[in-house]
Amino acid sequence: MAKRRTSSSAGAFGIPIALKFAVFIAVLVIASMAWQTHTATTEAQARLESEINQSGAAISAAIGAAFDPSWFEGAAGQELIARKLTELRESTGTSRLIDVVVYDSMGRALATATGRSSFARTAERVIGSEGLIDPGVRIVEYRYEDVPVRSFSRGIPGGRVEVYLSAAEIERSRRDLADAMTRVSITASIAAALGAYVLAHFLTVPIRTLLRDMRQVSLGDLDHKSQVRTSDELGGLARAFNVMTMGLKSAQELKLSQRAMEHELSLAVQIQTRLLPSETPGLSGFELSRYYAPAKEIGGDYYDFIPLDGGHLGIAVADVSGKGIPAALIMTLTRSLLRMATNGENVPSRSLDRINRSLGPDMSPGMFVTMVYLVLDSGNREARLCRAGHNPPLLYSSKQGKVVSLHPRGIGLGIDREGNRFASELQVQRISFHAGDVLVLYTDGVVEGKNRDGADYSEQRLSSVLASHAAGSAEEISDAIVGDLARHTRGTEPSDDVTLLVLKAL
């Protein structure tokens, strides 16, 4: 259930790229049009204001130039002023002119062009007179009977004149232009968004195709190839995807092959382990302990206990050169040859010579087997030992209180294919055991075990541990060696099998 939900959520999408692109373009167009609307409205309003200001200033200047100071004297003069103002209002021919008022030097209204006697004015705002033809004009904007009005005041001999022009046209122009620009902005934004969506939808076709290809591969179809053939970055991405898919297929095939190989190696390790003795034989007057730890890679370590005639016991420890299946096969062959060669034979040198003559012709160049083989006569407390190129056994002498390394001559099995040299160099060493003596047989996985610095465990360290724990039982000695080796190699992966046999005389 959980897996199905995960798959479903993986296939869900948020906002498509085309829609995101369309929204972005629409917002960009709206912002651009809003800025243009603001700019155009501001410029148009400024031009219209300048036109009204120049008109008002011109009218007030004309009145001031034509005004006679004698008109301020008596009622006849006031009637003359009123008549002149009316004529002026009618002669201008502009609908903007609302009224013209003449004030005396005391600020009293003497006459108006409309005959009004009072003016309801609110919300005064002084406007600068820069750029006017008559800089002596003072411009003030009012709300005159709820209509925006601009007053142009100019001093004249004996008083001042004020010209009132309607400013409603400015607000109306601002509203009309804003409405027009808004309609244009909306239309342009919709058109731009649709165009952007169509363009983005077209441009993202390769992306959607590549996405379908990815889904197909995610379902396990590693033979699927993307069909995107564009020459841009998406085409490069599709080609990289195809290369990745081929690499993934190769990696999966390699992984399957490795799993099969690991399974086969596991079976080989099991078979190899089963060929080793399942029990340690009991010996009169001796203790025998064994330890075997295979590495991850199949090695060629081998040990065996072979009952012989007359109550003797053959003990062998061997190591095949190389790793893997070939080493395991050679080890299996060596085990079979050893058991055949020791049948009815208690002399270790003759047994090894038989093995070498049978093994030599079948060995590939560079392949060989090292072995320590001894025949133990527990009744007489002695052993005859041969070493075919193997690591020298260690013998702890309880009388001398020290460890001796045994080095009888001998070369590895399979090196001398004809066998004459092997037989001539093979030496037998006799060992007489006393109570407390300890013999240790091992493979190179013990003395060549490496720590993190790459240093070997060494035969010298093995001898030291043997000497310090020789008073213990065979099992205790084996545990001490294995424990010390584990401390030395802590944190590293063992590269070779570890085989250890401890024989102690009681």
Short mmCIF file of C-alpha atoms in Angstrom, two decimals:
data_model
loop_
_atom_site.label_atom_id
_atom_site.label_comp_id
_atom_site.label_asym_id
_atom_site.label_seq_id
_atom_site.Cartn_x
_atom_site.Cartn_y
_atom_site.Cartn_z
CA MET A 1 0.00 0.00 0.00
CA ALA A 2 2.72 2.47 0.99
CA LYS A 3 4.69 1.73 -2.15
CA ARG A 4 1.65 2.36 -4.36
CA ARG A 5 0.99 5.70 -2.69
CA THR A 6 4.63 6.72 -3.19
CA SER A 7 4.44 5.89 -6.88
CA SER A 8 1.25 7.92 -7.25
CA SER A 9 2.70 10.96 -5.57
CA ALA A 10 5.81 10.71 -7.70
CA GLY A 11 3.67 11.04 -10.83
CA ALA A 12 1.73 14.09 -9.61
CA PHE A 13 2.65 17.55 -10.85
CA GLY A 14 2.28 21.07 -9.53
CA ILE A 15 1.88 24.12 -11.75
CA PRO A 16 3.06 23.39 -15.34
CA ILE A 17 6.06 25.30 -16.66
CA ALA A 18 3.96 26.78 -19.49
CA LEU A 19 1.48 28.25 -17.00
CA LYS A 20 4.27 29.62 -14.81
CA PHE A 21 5.81 31.25 -17.87
CA ALA A 22 2.45 32.71 -18.92
CA VAL A 23 1.81 34.15 -15.46
CA PHE A 24 5.30 35.64 -15.38
CA ILE A 25 4.83 37.30 -18.78
CA ALA A 26 1.38 38.58 -17.77
CA VAL A 27 2.74 40.11 -14.56
CA LEU A 28 5.62 41.63 -16.51
CA VAL A 29 3.25 43.15 -19.09
CA ILE A 30 0.90 44.46 -16.39
CA ALA A 31 3.79 46.09 -14.55
CA SER A 32 5.11 47.60 -17.79
CA MET A 33 1.69 48.91 -18.82
CA ALA A 34 1.06 50.31 -15.35
CA TRP A 35 4.32 52.20 -15.52
CA GLN A 36 3.52 53.46 -19.02
CA THR A 37 0.00 54.47 -17.91
CA HIS A 38 1.42 56.39 -14.97
CA THR A 39 4.02 58.08 -17.16
CA ALA A 40 1.55 58.97 -19.92
CA THR A 41 -1.05 60.25 -17.47
CA THR A 42 1.53 62.36 -15.66
CA GLU A 43 2.84 63.86 -18.90
CA ALA A 44 -0.66 64.55 -20.28
CA GLN A 45 -1.73 66.12 -17.03
CA ALA A 46 1.39 68.25 -16.97
CA ARG A 47 0.76 69.46 -20.54
CA LEU A 48 -2.88 70.24 -19.79
CA GLU A 49 -2.00 72.05 -16.57
CA SER A 50 0.65 74.04 -18.39
CA GLU A 51 -1.90 74.99 -21.05
CA ILE A 52 -4.47 76.10 -18.45
CA ASN A 53 -1.84 77.97 -16.45
CA GLN A 54 -0.59 79.82 -19.52
CA SER A 55 -4.18 80.65 -20.54
CA GLY A 56 -5.08 82.00 -17.09
CA ALA A 57 -1.87 83.98 -16.86
CA ALA A 58 -2.43 85.44 -20.31
CA ILE A 59 -5.99 86.52 -19.47
CA SER A 60 -4.95 88.10 -16.18
CA ALA A 61 -2.05 89.87 -17.93
CA ALA A 62 -4.34 91.18 -20.65
CA ILE A 63 -6.81 92.57 -18.09
CA GLY A 64 -4.03 94.14 -16.11
CA ALA A 65 -2.60 95.83 -19.20
CA ALA A 66 -5.98 97.22 -20.28
CA PHE A 67 -7.12 98.38 -16.84
CA ASP A 68 -7.43 102.09 -16.07
CA PRO A 69 -6.95 103.13 -12.38
CA SER A 70 -9.70 105.75 -12.77
CA TRP A 71 -12.22 102.96 -13.02
CA PHE A 72 -11.95 102.44 -9.27
CA GLU A 73 -13.59 105.90 -8.63
CA GLY A 74 -17.33 106.01 -7.99
CA ALA A 75 -20.26 103.73 -8.86
CA ALA A 76 -19.96 104.55 -12.53
CA GLY A 77 -16.45 103.17 -12.50
CA GLN A 78 -17.59 99.92 -10.89
CA GLU A 79 -20.35 99.54 -13.50
CA LEU A 80 -17.77 100.15 -16.19
CA ILE A 81 -15.51 97.47 -14.67
CA ALA A 82 -18.40 94.98 -14.53
CA ARG A 83 -19.28 95.69 -18.15
CA LYS A 84 -15.67 95.34 -19.26
CA LEU A 85 -15.36 92.03 -17.40
CA THR A 86 -18.55 90.68 -19.00
CA GLU A 87 -17.32 91.67 -22.45
CA LEU A 88 -14.00 90.01 -21.68
CA ARG A 89 -15.66 86.78 -20.54
CA GLU A 90 -17.74 86.65 -23.71
CA SER A 91 -14.82 87.50 -25.96
CA THR A 92 -12.50 84.75 -24.71
CA GLY A 93 -14.61 81.98 -26.26
CA THR A 94 -13.35 79.37 -23.76
CA SER A 95 -15.55 77.21 -21.60
CA ARG A 96 -12.85 77.05 -18.99
CA LEU A 97 -13.39 80.64 -17.83
CA ILE A 98 -15.71 80.59 -14.82
CA ASP A 99 -15.39 84.16 -13.55
CA VAL A 100 -13.20 87.25 -13.35
CA VAL A 101 -13.15 89.28 -10.11
CA VAL A 102 -11.58 92.71 -9.50
CA TYR A 103 -10.56 93.65 -5.98
CA ASP A 104 -9.61 97.09 -4.70
CA SER A 105 -6.56 97.79 -2.65
CA MET A 106 -8.51 96.85 0.50
CA GLY A 107 -9.33 93.38 -0.89
CA ARG A 108 -13.01 94.15 -1.52
CA ALA A 109 -14.62 92.67 -4.60
CA LEU A 110 -15.69 95.58 -6.81
CA ALA A 111 -17.04 93.68 -9.79
CA THR A 112 -17.31 90.22 -11.32
CA ALA A 113 -17.82 88.93 -14.81
CA THR A 114 -20.82 86.82 -13.66
CA GLY A 115 -22.27 89.25 -11.16
CA ARG A 116 -21.73 86.93 -8.20
CA SER A 117 -21.07 88.52 -4.86
CA SER A 118 -19.46 85.62 -2.96
CA PHE A 119 -17.36 82.51 -3.68
CA ALA A 120 -17.37 79.27 -1.64
CA ARG A 121 -13.76 78.09 -1.88
CA THR A 122 -12.15 75.15 -0.02
CA ALA A 123 -8.98 73.02 -0.07
CA GLU A 124 -6.55 75.70 -1.18
CA ARG A 125 -3.35 74.53 -2.91
CA VAL A 126 -0.74 76.97 -4.14
CA ILE A 127 0.77 76.09 -7.53
CA GLY A 128 4.13 77.38 -8.71
CA SER A 129 4.37 79.92 -11.51
CA GLU A 130 7.57 78.65 -13.13
CA GLY A 131 7.60 78.86 -16.92
CA LEU A 132 4.72 81.37 -17.17
CA ILE A 133 4.85 84.34 -19.56
CA ASP A 134 4.02 86.59 -16.58
CA PRO A 135 5.86 85.44 -13.47
CA GLY A 136 3.95 88.01 -11.39
CA VAL A 137 0.82 85.84 -11.48
CA ARG A 138 -0.04 83.83 -8.35
CA ILE A 139 -1.80 80.52 -9.05
CA VAL A 140 -3.96 78.81 -6.42
CA GLU A 141 -6.22 75.76 -6.89
CA TYR A 142 -9.55 75.59 -5.03
CA ARG A 143 -12.64 73.47 -4.85
CA TYR A 144 -15.14 76.07 -6.10
CA GLU A 145 -18.73 74.83 -5.58
CA ASP A 146 -17.27 71.31 -5.61
CA VAL A 147 -15.55 71.96 -8.93
CA PRO A 148 -11.74 72.13 -9.20
CA VAL A 149 -10.90 75.73 -10.06
CA ARG A 150 -7.61 77.53 -10.55
CA SER A 151 -7.29 81.16 -9.54
CA PHE A 152 -4.81 83.44 -11.36
CA SER A 153 -4.21 86.52 -9.26
CA ARG A 154 -2.29 89.56 -10.58
CA GLY A 155 -1.75 92.96 -9.14
CA ILE A 156 -3.09 95.98 -11.05
CA PRO A 157 -2.87 99.71 -10.28
CA GLY A 158 -5.21 100.32 -7.36
CA GLY A 159 -6.03 96.65 -6.66
CA ARG A 160 -5.78 93.19 -8.16
CA VAL A 161 -7.62 90.95 -10.57
CA GLU A 162 -8.37 87.22 -10.20
CA VAL A 163 -9.22 84.99 -13.14
CA TYR A 164 -10.98 81.69 -12.32
CA LEU A 165 -10.54 78.85 -14.82
CA SER A 166 -12.09 75.37 -14.47
CA ALA A 167 -9.60 72.59 -13.76
CA ALA A 168 -12.21 69.85 -14.15
CA GLU A 169 -10.77 69.06 -17.54
CA ILE A 170 -7.53 68.00 -15.85
CA GLU A 171 -9.28 65.42 -13.67
CA ARG A 172 -11.47 64.25 -16.53
CA SER A 173 -8.47 63.87 -18.79
CA ARG A 174 -6.65 61.94 -16.06
CA ARG A 175 -9.59 59.58 -15.58
CA ASP A 176 -10.18 59.07 -19.32
CA LEU A 177 -6.51 58.35 -19.97
CA ALA A 178 -6.27 56.00 -16.99
CA ASP A 179 -9.40 54.13 -18.13
CA ALA A 180 -8.05 53.81 -21.68
CA MET A 181 -4.65 52.64 -20.53
CA THR A 182 -6.25 50.15 -18.13
CA ARG A 183 -8.27 48.63 -20.97
CA VAL A 184 -5.19 48.46 -23.14
CA SER A 185 -3.19 46.92 -20.28
CA ILE A 186 -5.79 44.22 -19.64
CA THR A 187 -6.05 43.38 -23.33
CA ALA A 188 -2.29 43.33 -23.77
CA SER A 189 -1.79 41.22 -20.62
CA ILE A 190 -4.33 38.62 -21.72
CA ALA A 191 -2.84 38.48 -25.21
CA ALA A 192 0.68 38.26 -23.80
CA ALA A 193 -0.29 35.54 -21.33
CA LEU A 194 -1.97 33.45 -24.02
CA GLY A 195 0.97 33.92 -26.36
CA ALA A 196 3.43 33.07 -23.64
CA TYR A 197 1.45 29.96 -22.68
CA VAL A 198 1.33 28.74 -26.28
CA LEU A 199 5.04 29.46 -26.74
CA ALA A 200 6.00 27.82 -23.44
CA HIS A 201 3.79 24.82 -24.22
CA PHE A 202 5.58 24.42 -27.53
CA LEU A 203 9.04 24.87 -25.99
CA THR A 204 8.35 22.34 -23.23
CA VAL A 205 7.32 19.53 -25.57
CA PRO A 206 10.83 18.00 -25.35
CA ILE A 207 10.68 18.22 -21.55
CA ARG A 208 7.37 16.35 -21.43
CA THR A 209 8.74 13.78 -23.86
CA LEU A 210 11.84 13.31 -21.73
CA LEU A 211 9.65 13.00 -18.64
CA ARG A 212 7.66 10.19 -20.27
CA ASP A 213 10.95 8.51 -21.17
CA MET A 214 12.07 8.72 -17.54
CA ARG A 215 8.81 7.15 -16.38
CA GLN A 216 9.29 4.31 -18.83
CA VAL A 217 12.81 3.67 -17.57
CA SER A 218 11.67 3.93 -13.94
CA LEU A 219 9.26 1.05 -14.65
CA GLY A 220 12.25 -1.15 -15.49
CA ASP A 221 12.46 -0.74 -19.27
CA LEU A 222 16.20 -0.10 -19.51
CA ASP A 223 16.14 -0.68 -23.29
CA HIS A 224 13.99 2.41 -23.79
CA LYS A 225 15.67 5.35 -25.54
CA SER A 226 14.59 9.00 -25.48
CA GLN A 227 13.41 10.29 -28.86
CA VAL A 228 14.15 13.98 -28.18
CA ARG A 229 16.20 15.15 -31.17
CA THR A 230 16.61 18.89 -30.58
CA SER A 231 20.05 20.48 -30.91
CA ASP A 232 19.71 22.64 -27.79
CA GLU A 233 20.36 21.90 -24.11
CA LEU A 234 17.31 19.61 -23.92
CA GLY A 235 18.70 17.52 -26.74
CA GLY A 236 21.97 17.25 -24.85
CA LEU A 237 20.04 16.27 -21.73
CA ALA A 238 18.21 13.56 -23.68
CA ARG A 239 21.48 12.18 -25.03
CA ALA A 240 22.95 12.18 -21.54
CA PHE A 241 19.80 10.39 -20.34
CA ASN A 242 20.27 7.68 -22.98
CA VAL A 243 23.90 7.24 -21.95
CA MET A 244 22.83 7.06 -18.31
CA THR A 245 20.19 4.44 -19.17
CA MET A 246 22.75 2.30 -20.96
CA GLY A 247 25.10 2.66 -18.01
CA LEU A 248 22.29 1.74 -15.65
CA LYS A 249 21.51 -1.33 -17.70
CA SER A 250 25.15 -2.36 -17.71
CA ALA A 251 25.38 -1.76 -13.96
CA GLN A 252 22.25 -3.83 -13.37
CA GLU A 253 23.59 -6.67 -15.51
CA LEU A 254 26.90 -6.47 -13.67
CA LYS A 255 25.10 -6.47 -10.34
CA LEU A 256 23.09 -9.54 -11.32
CA SER A 257 26.28 -11.22 -12.50
CA GLN A 258 27.99 -10.34 -9.24
CA ARG A 259 25.07 -11.72 -7.26
CA ALA A 260 25.26 -14.95 -9.21
CA MET A 261 29.02 -15.10 -8.67
CA GLU A 262 28.63 -14.33 -4.97
CA HIS A 263 26.08 -17.13 -4.73
CA GLU A 264 28.44 -19.52 -6.49
CA LEU A 265 31.33 -18.42 -4.27
CA SER A 266 29.15 -18.92 -1.22
CA LEU A 267 28.39 -22.45 -2.37
CA ALA A 268 32.09 -23.02 -3.03
CA VAL A 269 32.97 -21.79 0.47
CA GLN A 270 30.36 -24.13 1.94
CA ILE A 271 31.75 -27.05 -0.05
CA GLN A 272 35.30 -26.13 0.92
CA THR A 273 34.36 -25.89 4.58
CA ARG A 274 32.59 -29.24 4.49
CA LEU A 275 35.78 -30.86 3.15
CA LEU A 276 37.57 -29.85 6.35
CA PRO A 277 37.37 -32.07 9.44
CA SER A 278 34.15 -31.61 11.37
CA GLU A 279 35.67 -32.83 14.67
CA THR A 280 38.99 -32.72 16.43
CA PRO A 281 40.30 -36.25 17.15
CA GLY A 282 40.99 -37.22 20.75
CA LEU A 283 44.63 -38.14 21.49
CA SER A 284 46.13 -39.94 24.45
CA GLY A 285 48.69 -37.68 26.16
CA PHE A 286 48.02 -34.71 23.89
CA GLU A 287 45.59 -31.80 23.45
CA LEU A 288 44.70 -30.66 19.96
CA SER A 289 42.95 -27.40 19.10
CA ARG A 290 42.05 -26.01 15.69
CA TYR A 291 40.91 -22.63 14.33
CA TYR A 292 39.85 -21.79 10.79
CA ALA A 293 38.45 -18.46 9.49
CA PRO A 294 37.90 -18.12 5.73
CA ALA A 295 38.32 -14.72 4.10
CA LYS A 296 35.53 -13.22 1.99
CA GLU A 297 37.30 -14.33 -1.16
CA ILE A 298 37.73 -18.07 -1.58
CA GLY A 299 41.23 -19.07 -0.52
CA GLY A 300 43.23 -22.26 -0.59
CA ASP A 301 43.83 -23.01 3.10
CA TYR A 302 43.43 -26.65 4.07
CA TYR A 303 44.00 -28.74 7.18
CA ASP A 304 43.22 -32.37 7.88
CA PHE A 305 43.47 -35.16 10.45
CA ILE A 306 44.07 -38.59 8.92
CA PRO A 307 44.01 -41.79 10.99
CA LEU A 308 46.93 -44.04 9.97
CA ASP A 309 47.99 -47.61 10.67
CA GLY A 310 49.36 -48.51 14.10
CA GLY A 311 47.37 -45.81 15.92
CA HIS A 312 49.33 -43.02 14.26
CA LEU A 313 47.67 -39.73 13.20
CA GLY A 314 48.53 -37.70 10.14
CA ILE A 315 48.17 -33.93 10.63
CA ALA A 316 48.36 -31.63 7.63
CA VAL A 317 48.19 -27.87 7.13
CA ALA A 318 48.41 -26.59 3.55
CA ASP A 319 47.94 -23.42 1.52
CA VAL A 320 47.34 -23.19 -2.23
CA SER A 321 48.83 -20.23 -4.08
CA GLY A 322 46.28 -17.79 -5.52
CA LYS A 323 42.65 -17.13 -4.72
CA GLY A 324 39.20 -17.98 -5.98
CA ILE A 325 37.80 -21.03 -7.69
CA PRO A 326 41.14 -22.29 -9.10
CA ALA A 327 42.71 -22.31 -5.63
CA ALA A 328 39.66 -24.09 -4.19
CA LEU A 329 39.82 -26.74 -6.92
CA ILE A 330 43.54 -27.33 -6.30
CA MET A 331 42.85 -27.59 -2.58
CA THR A 332 40.17 -30.21 -3.20
CA LEU A 333 42.49 -32.15 -5.48
CA THR A 334 45.30 -31.95 -2.89
CA ARG A 335 43.00 -33.29 -0.17
CA SER A 336 42.07 -36.29 -2.32
CA LEU A 337 45.70 -36.98 -3.25
CA LEU A 338 46.80 -36.71 0.41
CA ARG A 339 44.22 -39.23 1.57
CA MET A 340 45.24 -41.63 -1.19
CA ALA A 341 48.97 -41.14 -0.59
CA THR A 342 48.69 -41.82 3.15
CA ASN A 343 46.74 -45.02 2.71
CA GLY A 344 49.00 -47.63 4.34
CA GLU A 345 51.87 -45.15 4.56
CA ASN A 346 53.26 -43.77 7.84
CA VAL A 347 56.37 -42.06 6.41
CA PRO A 348 55.48 -38.39 5.69
CA SER A 349 58.20 -37.85 3.06
CA ARG A 350 56.93 -40.71 0.90
CA SER A 351 53.35 -39.46 1.15
CA LEU A 352 54.34 -35.95 0.04
CA ASP A 353 56.45 -37.32 -2.82
CA ARG A 354 53.45 -39.28 -4.12
CA ILE A 355 51.28 -36.17 -3.95
CA ASN A 356 53.86 -34.08 -5.85
CA ARG A 357 54.25 -36.64 -8.65
CA SER A 358 50.45 -36.74 -9.13
CA LEU A 359 49.86 -33.01 -8.69
CA GLY A 360 52.81 -31.59 -10.68
CA PRO A 361 51.70 -32.43 -14.25
CA ASP A 362 48.25 -30.87 -13.68
CA MET A 363 49.45 -27.57 -12.17
CA SER A 364 49.37 -24.39 -14.22
CA PRO A 365 52.53 -22.25 -14.31
CA GLY A 366 52.78 -20.22 -11.12
CA MET A 367 50.44 -22.52 -9.17
CA PHE A 368 51.80 -24.58 -6.26
CA VAL A 369 50.83 -25.88 -2.82
CA THR A 370 52.75 -25.46 0.43
CA MET A 371 52.20 -27.99 3.18
CA VAL A 372 53.35 -29.11 6.60
CA TYR A 373 52.61 -32.78 7.17
CA LEU A 374 53.52 -34.74 10.26
CA VAL A 375 52.83 -38.24 11.46
CA LEU A 376 52.23 -38.31 15.22
CA ASP A 377 52.97 -41.40 17.27
CA SER A 378 51.17 -40.49 20.46
CA GLY A 379 52.23 -43.75 22.16
CA ASN A 380 55.94 -42.93 21.79
CA ARG A 381 55.29 -39.19 22.12
CA GLU A 382 57.14 -38.37 18.96
CA ALA A 383 56.41 -37.08 15.47
CA ARG A 384 58.08 -37.05 12.06
CA LEU A 385 57.52 -33.76 10.23
CA CYS A 386 58.04 -32.63 6.63
CA ARG A 387 57.73 -29.07 5.34
CA ALA A 388 57.01 -28.58 1.62
CA GLY A 389 57.75 -24.85 1.31
CA HIS A 390 55.27 -23.96 4.05
CA ASN A 391 55.57 -21.47 6.93
CA PRO A 392 57.93 -22.96 9.55
CA PRO A 393 56.09 -24.59 12.50
CA LEU A 394 56.78 -23.19 15.97
CA LEU A 395 57.78 -25.51 18.81
CA TYR A 396 57.71 -24.36 22.40
CA SER A 397 60.13 -26.39 24.52
CA SER A 398 59.04 -26.58 28.14
CA LYS A 399 62.57 -27.65 29.21
CA GLN A 400 64.28 -24.72 27.50
CA GLY A 401 61.41 -22.29 28.09
CA LYS A 402 61.62 -20.84 24.60
CA VAL A 403 60.07 -21.09 21.13
CA VAL A 404 62.01 -22.70 18.27
CA SER A 405 61.17 -22.23 14.60
CA LEU A 406 61.42 -25.53 12.67
CA HIS A 407 63.00 -25.27 9.20
CA PRO A 408 63.37 -28.69 7.59
CA ARG A 409 64.15 -28.36 3.88
CA GLY A 410 61.49 -28.72 1.22
CA ILE A 411 59.96 -26.95 -1.80
CA GLY A 412 56.29 -26.46 -2.62
CA LEU A 413 54.18 -29.20 -4.16
CA GLY A 414 53.74 -28.84 -7.94
CA ILE A 415 56.84 -26.72 -8.56
CA ASP A 416 58.98 -29.69 -9.64
CA ARG A 417 56.78 -31.48 -12.13
CA GLU A 418 59.11 -34.48 -12.60
CA GLY A 419 59.56 -34.91 -8.85
CA ASN A 420 63.27 -35.75 -8.62
CA ARG A 421 64.27 -32.40 -7.15
CA PHE A 422 61.31 -32.39 -4.78
CA ALA A 423 62.21 -35.80 -3.33
CA SER A 424 65.90 -34.96 -3.01
CA GLU A 425 65.31 -31.71 -1.12
CA LEU A 426 62.55 -32.97 1.17
CA GLN A 427 63.84 -33.44 4.72
CA VAL A 428 62.17 -35.23 7.63
CA GLN A 429 62.54 -33.75 11.12
CA ARG A 430 61.90 -35.85 14.21
CA ILE A 431 60.30 -34.29 17.26
CA SER A 432 60.28 -35.83 20.72
CA PHE A 433 57.61 -34.33 22.94
CA HIS A 434 57.96 -33.69 26.64
CA ALA A 435 55.21 -32.63 28.99
CA GLY A 436 54.32 -28.98 28.33
CA ASP A 437 55.77 -28.86 24.81
CA VAL A 438 53.56 -27.06 22.29
CA LEU A 439 53.67 -27.35 18.50
CA VAL A 440 51.88 -24.68 16.40
CA LEU A 441 51.06 -25.16 12.71
CA TYR A 442 49.61 -22.20 10.78
CA THR A 443 49.17 -20.60 7.37
CA ASP A 444 50.43 -17.23 6.13
CA GLY A 445 47.03 -15.66 6.91
CA VAL A 446 48.24 -15.54 10.54
CA VAL A 447 51.71 -14.00 10.23
CA GLU A 448 50.75 -11.78 7.25
CA GLY A 449 47.62 -10.32 8.87
CA LYS A 450 47.97 -6.53 8.46
CA ASN A 451 46.92 -3.61 10.62
CA ARG A 452 45.77 -0.19 9.39
CA ASP A 453 49.38 0.87 8.79
CA GLY A 454 50.04 -2.18 6.62
CA ALA A 455 52.36 -3.87 9.14
CA ASP A 456 52.33 -7.70 9.30
CA TYR A 457 51.44 -9.59 12.47
CA SER A 458 54.79 -11.44 12.02
CA GLU A 459 56.23 -14.75 13.17
CA GLN A 460 58.06 -12.94 15.95
CA ARG A 461 54.82 -11.71 17.52
CA LEU A 462 53.26 -15.16 17.13
CA SER A 463 56.25 -16.70 18.96
CA SER A 464 55.95 -14.14 21.74
CA VAL A 465 52.25 -14.88 22.32
CA LEU A 466 52.95 -18.63 22.25
CA ALA A 467 55.71 -18.31 24.83
CA SER A 468 53.63 -16.16 27.18
CA HIS A 469 50.61 -18.51 27.06
CA ALA A 470 52.33 -21.91 26.79
CA ALA A 471 51.25 -22.87 30.32
CA GLY A 472 47.61 -22.87 29.23
CA SER A 473 45.66 -25.58 27.46
CA ALA A 474 45.81 -26.02 23.70
CA GLU A 475 42.43 -24.26 23.43
CA GLU A 476 43.61 -21.35 25.59
CA ILE A 477 46.78 -20.96 23.55
CA SER A 478 44.76 -20.93 20.35
CA ASP A 479 42.33 -18.35 21.78
CA ALA A 480 45.22 -16.13 22.90
CA ILE A 481 46.80 -16.17 19.45
CA VAL A 482 43.51 -15.54 17.65
CA GLY A 483 42.61 -12.71 20.05
CA ASP A 484 45.96 -11.01 19.66
CA LEU A 485 45.72 -11.31 15.88
CA ALA A 486 42.23 -9.75 15.96
CA ARG A 487 43.53 -6.80 17.98
CA HIS A 488 46.33 -6.30 15.47
CA THR A 489 44.07 -6.40 12.41
CA ARG A 490 41.15 -4.43 13.96
CA GLY A 491 39.53 -2.14 11.40
CA THR A 492 40.94 -3.99 8.37
CA GLU A 493 39.43 -6.59 6.07
CA PRO A 494 41.28 -9.95 6.15
CA SER A 495 42.71 -10.75 2.73
CA ASP A 496 43.54 -14.41 3.39
CA ASP A 497 42.22 -17.42 5.25
CA VAL A 498 43.46 -17.97 8.79
CA THR A 499 44.29 -21.54 9.82
CA LEU A 500 45.81 -22.45 13.18
CA LEU A 501 46.48 -25.87 14.80
CA VAL A 502 47.87 -26.17 18.36
CA LEU A 503 49.20 -29.53 19.60
CA LYS A 504 50.22 -29.69 23.27
CA ALA A 505 51.88 -32.59 25.05
CA LEU A 506 50.43 -33.30 28.48
#
